[in-house]
Amino acid sequence: AADLVVDQQLHDGEKSYKGFLECGKSFSNSSNLLIHHWVHTALIHTGEQPYMCRECGKRFSDCSNLICRQNIH
């Protein structure tokens, strides 16, 4: 849970629960953040690579790695 960061500023409608630093997604409630955390963990353990670079076809388990790859092209 060290990758989870909870923003201390709570405002109406603000997505205060920030997910993994790798993907940068934010959520308005902690339960959605926990579901997102589970998805990241499941992908790591299963070896699934759902993110594919359309340029070269290389696949990644983490969307941030895909973004880095796309920036190379």
Coordinates of N, CA and C in Angstrom, one line a residue:
A1 N 0.8 -1.2 0.0 CA 0.0 0.0 0.0 C 0.9 1.3 0.0
A2 N 2.2 1.1 -0.1 CA 3.0 2.3 -0.1 C 2.9 3.1 -1.4
D3 N 2.3 2.4 -2.4 CA 2.1 3.1 -3.7 C 0.9 4.0 -3.7
L4 N 0.1 3.8 -2.7 CA -1.2 4.5 -2.6 C -1.0 5.8 -1.9
V5 N -1.5 6.9 -2.4 CA -1.3 8.2 -1.8 C -2.7 8.8 -1.7
V6 N -3.0 9.2 -0.4 CA -4.3 9.9 -0.2 C -4.0 11.3 -0.1
D7 N -4.7 12.1 -0.9 CA -4.5 13.5 -0.9 C -5.2 14.1 0.3
Q8 N -4.5 15.0 1.0 CA -5.1 15.5 2.3 C -6.1 16.6 2.1
Q9 N -6.2 17.1 0.9 CA -7.2 18.2 0.6 C -8.5 17.5 0.1
L10 N -9.5 17.6 1.0 CA -10.8 17.0 0.6 C -11.7 18.1 0.2
H11 N -12.2 18.1 -1.0 CA -13.1 19.1 -1.5 C -14.3 18.3 -2.2
D12 N -15.4 18.9 -2.3 CA -16.6 18.3 -2.9 C -16.2 17.9 -4.4
G13 N -16.5 16.6 -4.7 CA -16.2 16.2 -6.1 C -14.8 16.0 -6.5
E14 N -13.9 16.3 -5.6 CA -12.5 16.1 -6.0 C -12.1 14.7 -5.8
K15 N -11.3 14.2 -6.8 CA -10.8 12.8 -6.7 C -9.6 12.8 -5.8
S16 N -9.8 12.6 -4.5 CA -8.8 12.7 -3.5 C -7.9 11.5 -3.3
Y17 N -8.4 10.3 -3.9 CA -7.6 9.1 -3.7 C -6.8 8.8 -5.0
K18 N -5.5 9.0 -4.8 CA -4.7 8.8 -6.0 C -4.1 7.4 -6.0
G19 N -4.1 6.8 -7.2 CA -3.7 5.4 -7.3 C -2.2 5.3 -7.5
F20 N -1.8 4.2 -8.2 CA -0.4 3.9 -8.4 C 0.3 5.1 -9.1
L21 N 1.5 5.4 -8.7 CA 2.2 6.4 -9.4 C 2.5 6.1 -10.8
E22 N 2.5 4.8 -11.2 CA 2.7 4.4 -12.5 C 1.6 4.8 -13.5
C23 N 0.4 4.7 -13.0 CA -0.7 5.1 -13.9 C -1.3 6.4 -13.7
G24 N -1.2 6.9 -12.5 CA -1.7 8.3 -12.2 C -3.2 8.4 -12.1
K25 N -3.9 7.4 -12.1 CA -5.4 7.5 -12.0 C -5.8 7.9 -10.6
S26 N -6.9 8.7 -10.5 CA -7.4 9.2 -9.2 C -8.9 8.7 -9.1
F27 N -9.3 8.6 -7.8 CA -10.7 8.2 -7.6 C -11.3 9.0 -6.5
S28 N -12.7 9.1 -6.6 CA -13.4 10.0 -5.6 C -13.7 9.2 -4.3
N29 N -13.6 7.9 -4.3 CA -13.8 7.1 -3.1 C -12.8 6.0 -3.0
S30 N -12.5 5.6 -1.8 CA -11.4 4.6 -1.5 C -11.8 3.2 -2.0
S31 N -13.1 2.9 -2.1 CA -13.4 1.5 -2.6 C -13.0 1.3 -4.1
N32 N -13.2 2.4 -4.9 CA -12.8 2.3 -6.3 C -11.2 2.2 -6.4
L33 N -10.6 2.9 -5.5 CA -9.1 2.8 -5.5 C -8.6 1.4 -5.1
L34 N -9.3 0.8 -4.2 CA -8.9 -0.6 -3.8 C -9.2 -1.6 -4.9
I35 N -10.3 -1.4 -5.7 CA -10.5 -2.2 -6.8 C -9.4 -2.0 -7.9
H36 N -9.1 -0.8 -8.1 CA -8.0 -0.5 -9.1 C -6.7 -1.1 -8.6
H37 N -6.4 -1.1 -7.3 CA -5.2 -1.7 -6.8 C -5.2 -3.2 -7.0
W38 N -6.4 -3.8 -6.9 CA -6.5 -5.3 -7.1 C -6.2 -5.6 -8.6
V39 N -6.7 -4.8 -9.5 CA -6.5 -5.0 -10.9 C -5.0 -5.0 -11.2
H40 N -4.3 -3.9 -10.7 CA -2.8 -3.9 -10.9 C -2.1 -5.1 -10.4
T41 N -2.5 -5.5 -9.2 CA -1.9 -6.7 -8.5 C -2.2 -7.9 -9.3
A42 N -3.4 -8.1 -9.8 CA -3.7 -9.3 -10.6 C -2.9 -9.4 -11.8
L43 N -2.8 -8.2 -12.5 CA -2.0 -8.2 -13.8 C -0.6 -8.6 -13.5
I44 N 0.0 -8.2 -12.4 CA 1.4 -8.5 -12.1 C 1.5 -10.0 -11.9
H45 N 0.6 -10.6 -11.1 CA 0.7 -12.0 -10.8 C 0.4 -13.0 -11.9
T46 N -0.5 -12.6 -12.8 CA -0.9 -13.4 -13.9 C 0.0 -13.3 -15.1
G47 N 0.8 -12.2 -15.2 CA 1.6 -12.0 -16.3 C 0.9 -11.5 -17.5
E48 N -0.4 -11.1 -17.3 CA -1.2 -10.6 -18.5 C -0.6 -9.3 -18.9
Q49 N -0.7 -9.1 -20.2 CA -0.2 -7.8 -20.8 C -1.2 -7.2 -21.8
P50 N -2.2 -6.6 -21.2 CA -3.3 -6.1 -22.0 C -3.1 -4.8 -22.8
Y51 N -1.9 -4.1 -22.5 CA -1.6 -2.9 -23.2 C -0.7 -3.1 -24.3
M52 N -1.1 -2.8 -25.6 CA -0.3 -3.0 -26.7 C 0.0 -1.8 -27.5
C53 N 1.3 -1.6 -27.9 CA 1.7 -0.5 -28.7 C 1.2 -0.7 -30.2
R54 N 0.5 0.2 -30.7 CA -0.1 0.0 -32.1 C 1.0 0.2 -33.1
E55 N 2.1 0.9 -32.7 CA 3.2 1.1 -33.6 C 4.0 -0.2 -33.9
C56 N 4.4 -0.9 -32.8 CA 5.3 -2.0 -33.0 C 4.7 -3.3 -32.5
G57 N 3.6 -3.3 -31.8 CA 3.0 -4.6 -31.4 C 3.5 -5.1 -30.1
K58 N 4.4 -4.4 -29.4 CA 4.9 -4.9 -28.1 C 3.9 -4.7 -27.1
R59 N 3.8 -5.7 -26.2 CA 2.7 -5.7 -25.1 C 3.3 -5.4 -23.8
F60 N 2.5 -4.8 -22.9 CA 2.9 -4.4 -21.6 C 1.8 -4.7 -20.5
S61 N 2.2 -5.0 -19.3 CA 1.2 -5.2 -18.2 C 0.9 -3.9 -17.5
D62 N 1.7 -2.9 -17.8 CA 1.5 -1.6 -17.1 C 1.3 -0.5 -18.2
C63 N 0.3 0.3 -18.0 CA 0.0 1.3 -19.0 C 1.1 2.4 -19.1
S64 N 1.8 2.6 -18.0 CA 2.9 3.6 -18.0 C 4.0 3.2 -18.9
N65 N 4.3 1.9 -18.9 CA 5.3 1.4 -19.8 C 4.9 1.5 -21.3
L66 N 3.6 1.4 -21.6 CA 3.1 1.6 -22.9 C 3.3 3.0 -23.3
I67 N 3.0 3.9 -22.4 CA 3.1 5.4 -22.7 C 4.6 5.7 -23.0
C68 N 5.5 5.2 -22.2 CA 7.0 5.4 -22.4 C 7.4 4.9 -23.8
R69 N 6.9 3.7 -24.1 CA 7.2 3.1 -25.4 C 6.6 4.0 -26.6
Q70 N 5.4 4.5 -26.4 CA 4.8 5.3 -27.5 C 5.6 6.6 -27.7
N71 N 6.2 7.1 -26.6 CA 7.0 8.3 -26.7 C 8.3 8.1 -27.4
I72 N 8.8 6.8 -27.4 CA 10.0 6.5 -28.2 C 9.8 6.6 -29.7
H73 N 8.6 6.1 -30.1 CA 8.3 6.1 -31.5 C 8.2 7.5 -32.1

